[in-house]
CSV table of C-alpha atoms in Angstrom, one decimal:
chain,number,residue,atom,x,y,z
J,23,UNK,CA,-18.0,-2.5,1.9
J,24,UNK,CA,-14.6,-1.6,-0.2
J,25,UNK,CA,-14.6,-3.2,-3.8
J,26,UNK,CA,-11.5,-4.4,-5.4
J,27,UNK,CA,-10.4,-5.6,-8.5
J,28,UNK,CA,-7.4,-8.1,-9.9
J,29,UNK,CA,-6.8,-8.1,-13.3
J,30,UNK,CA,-6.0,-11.4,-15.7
J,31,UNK,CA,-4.1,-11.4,-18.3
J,32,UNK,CA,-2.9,-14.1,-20.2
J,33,UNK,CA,0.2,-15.7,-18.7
J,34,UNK,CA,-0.2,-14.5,-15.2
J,35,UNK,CA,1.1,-16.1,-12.1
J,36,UNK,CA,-1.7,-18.1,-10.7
J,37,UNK,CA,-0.4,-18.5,-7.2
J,38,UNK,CA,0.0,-14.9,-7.3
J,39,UNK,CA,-3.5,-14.3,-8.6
J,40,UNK,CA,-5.4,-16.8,-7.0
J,41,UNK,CA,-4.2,-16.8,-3.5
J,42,UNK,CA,-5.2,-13.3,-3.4
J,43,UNK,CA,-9.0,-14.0,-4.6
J,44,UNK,CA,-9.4,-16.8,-2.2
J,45,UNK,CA,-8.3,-15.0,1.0
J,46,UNK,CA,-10.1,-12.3,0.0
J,47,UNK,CA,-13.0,-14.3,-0.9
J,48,UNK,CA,-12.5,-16.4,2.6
J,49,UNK,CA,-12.4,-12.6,4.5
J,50,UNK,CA,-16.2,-12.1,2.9
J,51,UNK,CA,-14.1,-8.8,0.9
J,52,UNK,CA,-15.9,-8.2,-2.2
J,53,UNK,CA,-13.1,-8.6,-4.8
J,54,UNK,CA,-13.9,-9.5,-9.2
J,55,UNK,CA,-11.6,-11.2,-11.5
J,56,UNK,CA,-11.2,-9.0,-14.2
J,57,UNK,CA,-9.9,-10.3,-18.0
J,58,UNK,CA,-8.3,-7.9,-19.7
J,59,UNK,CA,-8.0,-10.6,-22.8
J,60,UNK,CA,-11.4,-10.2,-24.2
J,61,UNK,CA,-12.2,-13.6,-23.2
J,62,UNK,CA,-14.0,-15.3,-20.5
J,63,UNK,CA,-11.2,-17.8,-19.7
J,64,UNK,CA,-7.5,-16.3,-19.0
J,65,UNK,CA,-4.7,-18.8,-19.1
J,66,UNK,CA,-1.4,-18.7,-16.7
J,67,UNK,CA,1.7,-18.9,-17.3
J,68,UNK,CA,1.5,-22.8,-16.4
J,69,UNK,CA,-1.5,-23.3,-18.2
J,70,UNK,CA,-3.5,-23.5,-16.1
J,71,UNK,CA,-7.2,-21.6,-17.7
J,72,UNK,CA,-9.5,-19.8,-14.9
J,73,UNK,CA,-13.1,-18.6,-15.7
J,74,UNK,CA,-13.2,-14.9,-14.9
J,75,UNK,CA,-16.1,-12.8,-13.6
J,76,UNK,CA,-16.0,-9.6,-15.8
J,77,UNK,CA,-14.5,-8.5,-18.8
J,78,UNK,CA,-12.6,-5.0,-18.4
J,79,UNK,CA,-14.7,-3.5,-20.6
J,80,UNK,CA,-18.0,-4.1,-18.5
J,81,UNK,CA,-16.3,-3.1,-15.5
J,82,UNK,CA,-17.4,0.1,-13.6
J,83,UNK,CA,-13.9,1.3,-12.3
J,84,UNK,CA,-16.0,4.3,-10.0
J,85,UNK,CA,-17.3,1.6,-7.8
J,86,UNK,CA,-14.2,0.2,-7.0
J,87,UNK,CA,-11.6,1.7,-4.1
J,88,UNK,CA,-8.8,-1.4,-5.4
J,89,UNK,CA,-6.9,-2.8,-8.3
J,90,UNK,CA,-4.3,-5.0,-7.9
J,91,UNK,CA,-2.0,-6.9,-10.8
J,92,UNK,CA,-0.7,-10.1,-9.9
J,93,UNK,CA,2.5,-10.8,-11.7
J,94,UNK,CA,4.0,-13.6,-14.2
J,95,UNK,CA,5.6,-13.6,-17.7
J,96,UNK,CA,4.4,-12.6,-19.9
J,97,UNK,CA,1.1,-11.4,-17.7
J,98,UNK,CA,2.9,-8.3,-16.3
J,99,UNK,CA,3.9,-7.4,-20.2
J,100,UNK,CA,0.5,-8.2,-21.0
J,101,UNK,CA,-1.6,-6.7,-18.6
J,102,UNK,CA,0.9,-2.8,-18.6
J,103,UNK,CA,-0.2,-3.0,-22.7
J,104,UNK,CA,-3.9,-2.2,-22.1
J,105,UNK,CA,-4.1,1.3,-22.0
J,106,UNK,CA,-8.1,0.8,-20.3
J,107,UNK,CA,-5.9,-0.7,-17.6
J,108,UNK,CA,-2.9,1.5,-16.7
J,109,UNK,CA,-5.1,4.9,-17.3
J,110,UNK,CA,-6.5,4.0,-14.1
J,111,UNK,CA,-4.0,2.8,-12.5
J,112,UNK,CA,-2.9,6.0,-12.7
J,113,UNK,CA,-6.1,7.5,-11.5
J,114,UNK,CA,-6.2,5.9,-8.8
J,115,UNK,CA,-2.7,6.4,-7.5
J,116,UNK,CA,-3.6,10.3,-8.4
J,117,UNK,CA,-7.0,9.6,-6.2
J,118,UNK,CA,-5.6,8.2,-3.0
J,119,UNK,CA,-7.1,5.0,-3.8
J,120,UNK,CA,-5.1,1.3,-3.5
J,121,UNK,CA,-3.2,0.2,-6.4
J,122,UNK,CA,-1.2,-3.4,-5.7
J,123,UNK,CA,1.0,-5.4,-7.3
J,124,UNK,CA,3.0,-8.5,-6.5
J,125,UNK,CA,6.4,-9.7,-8.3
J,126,UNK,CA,7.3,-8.4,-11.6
J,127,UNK,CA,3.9,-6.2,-11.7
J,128,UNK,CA,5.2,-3.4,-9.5
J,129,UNK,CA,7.4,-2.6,-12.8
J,130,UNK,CA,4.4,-1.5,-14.5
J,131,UNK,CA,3.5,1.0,-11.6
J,132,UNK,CA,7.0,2.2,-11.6
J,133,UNK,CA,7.1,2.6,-15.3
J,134,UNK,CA,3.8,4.6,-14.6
J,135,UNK,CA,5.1,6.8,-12.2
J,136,UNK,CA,3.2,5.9,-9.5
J,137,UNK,CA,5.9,4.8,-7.2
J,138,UNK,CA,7.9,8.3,-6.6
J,139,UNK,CA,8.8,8.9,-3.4
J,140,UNK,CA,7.1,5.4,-2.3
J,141,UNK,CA,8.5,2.3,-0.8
J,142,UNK,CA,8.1,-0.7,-3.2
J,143,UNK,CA,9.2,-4.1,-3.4
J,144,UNK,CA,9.0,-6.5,-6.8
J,145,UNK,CA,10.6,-9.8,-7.4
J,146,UNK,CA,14.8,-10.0,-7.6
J,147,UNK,CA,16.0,-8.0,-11.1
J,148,UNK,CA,13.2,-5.5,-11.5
J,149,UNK,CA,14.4,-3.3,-8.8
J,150,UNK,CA,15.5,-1.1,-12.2
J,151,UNK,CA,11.7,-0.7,-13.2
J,152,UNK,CA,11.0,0.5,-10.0
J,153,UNK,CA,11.1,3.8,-11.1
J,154,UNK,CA,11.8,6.9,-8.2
J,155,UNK,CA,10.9,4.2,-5.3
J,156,UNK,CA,12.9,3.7,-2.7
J,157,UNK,CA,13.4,-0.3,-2.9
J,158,UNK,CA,12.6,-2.4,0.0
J,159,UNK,CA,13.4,-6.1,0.2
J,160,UNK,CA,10.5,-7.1,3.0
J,161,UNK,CA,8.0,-9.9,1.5
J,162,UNK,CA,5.3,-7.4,1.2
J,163,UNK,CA,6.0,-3.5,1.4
J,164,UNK,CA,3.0,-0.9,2.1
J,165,UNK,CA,3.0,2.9,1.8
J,166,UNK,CA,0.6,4.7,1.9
J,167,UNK,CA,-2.1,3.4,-1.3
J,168,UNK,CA,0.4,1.7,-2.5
J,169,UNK,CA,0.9,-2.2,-1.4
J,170,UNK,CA,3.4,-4.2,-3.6
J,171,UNK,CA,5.2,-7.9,-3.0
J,172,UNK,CA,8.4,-9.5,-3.8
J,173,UNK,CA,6.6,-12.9,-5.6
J,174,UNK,CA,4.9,-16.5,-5.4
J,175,UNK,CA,6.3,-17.3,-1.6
J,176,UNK,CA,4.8,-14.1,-0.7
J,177,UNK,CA,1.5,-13.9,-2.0
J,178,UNK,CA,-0.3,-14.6,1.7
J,179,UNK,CA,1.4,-11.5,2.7
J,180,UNK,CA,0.2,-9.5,0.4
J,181,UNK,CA,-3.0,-10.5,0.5
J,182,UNK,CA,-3.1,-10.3,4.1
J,183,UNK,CA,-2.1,-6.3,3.7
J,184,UNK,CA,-4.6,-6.3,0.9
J,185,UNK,CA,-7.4,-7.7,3.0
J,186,UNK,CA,-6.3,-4.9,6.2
J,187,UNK,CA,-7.1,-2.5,3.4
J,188,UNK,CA,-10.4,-3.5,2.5
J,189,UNK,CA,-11.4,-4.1,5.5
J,190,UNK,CA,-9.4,-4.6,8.8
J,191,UNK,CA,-6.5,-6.1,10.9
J,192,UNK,CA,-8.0,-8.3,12.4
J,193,UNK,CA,-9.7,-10.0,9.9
J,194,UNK,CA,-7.0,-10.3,7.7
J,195,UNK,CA,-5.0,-11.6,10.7
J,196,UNK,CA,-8.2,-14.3,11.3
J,197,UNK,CA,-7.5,-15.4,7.5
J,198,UNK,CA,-3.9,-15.6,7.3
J,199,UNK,CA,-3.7,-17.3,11.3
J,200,UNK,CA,-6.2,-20.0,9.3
J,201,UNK,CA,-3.7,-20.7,6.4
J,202,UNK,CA,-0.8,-22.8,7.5
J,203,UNK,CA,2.4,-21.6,5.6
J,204,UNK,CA,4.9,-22.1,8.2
J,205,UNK,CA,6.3,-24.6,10.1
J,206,UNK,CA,8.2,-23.9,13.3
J,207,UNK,CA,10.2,-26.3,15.1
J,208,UNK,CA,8.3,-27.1,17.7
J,209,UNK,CA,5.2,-28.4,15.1
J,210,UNK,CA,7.6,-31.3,14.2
């Protein structure tokens, strides 16, 4: 089974975070919450304070084949500052292996280089720190081992591609078919 990883750090967008640990967690993936903070507990950008299940420095990045950012302010600042991070973030990219990021988090990729020559999406006004990506302005954009999102509204997309990764179509589309995002005229 694929391993992945989402990273925490303080002032993150929990939507954006947690959406993508509990469809994950719904599709049986195997998927940790990593703090990058030091601490057990990571607080969002709303305040709102989440128990994680590693520290980054306990974490054995060799068994993993995924790491994904979630975005917020400042999270995405935050989390492209820890050097333990972003190294391998780039070695993955550099390996084949899935790097994802949703809203203002596929800025650090780009600023990382790992977006040349890829299509990438981020939220509205980062499209600058997209750096040598062709932009693309679908909710959730996939190319290749890299999967990025535009935001919050989005975040069932993106875990939906995440979860096709890890593990299958068909599952993911199980999961997402079970979550109830959109309303269609005929449901009223």
């Amino acid at each position: 089974m694929k391993k992945a990883a989402i990273f925490f750090a303080e002032g993150y967008e929990e939507i954006e975070a947690l959406t993508v640990v509990d469809m994950c967690r719904r599709a049986g993936a195997d998927i940790q919450m990593v703090s990058v903070t030091g601490s057990e507990y990571v607080t969002s950008s709303h305040q709102v304070c989440v128990r994680m299940d590693a520290g980054i420095e306990e974490l054995g990045f060799d068994a993993l084949d995924m790491l994904i950012l979630p975005g917020g302010m400042p999270g995405t600042r935050n989390l492209e500052q820890v050097s333990a991070l972003t190294d391998q973030l780039k070695r993955f990219a550099a390996d084949g292996k899935y790097v994802c990021a949703i809203c203002a988090a596929p800025s650090v990729l780009g600023h990382l280089g790992i977006l040349k020559g890829k299509k990438a999406c981020c939220y509205p006004g980062f499209e600058k720190d997209l750096t040598g990506a062709e932009v693309s302005y679908l909710a959730c954009t996939v190319d290749g081992n890299v999967i990025t999102a535009r935001g919050m509204g989005c975040a069932i997309e993106f875990s939906k591609a995440i979860i096709t990764a890890l593990q299958d179509g068909d599952t993911a589309a199980k999961i997402s078919d079970s979550v109830i995002y959109r309303i269609s005229e005929n449901d009223r």
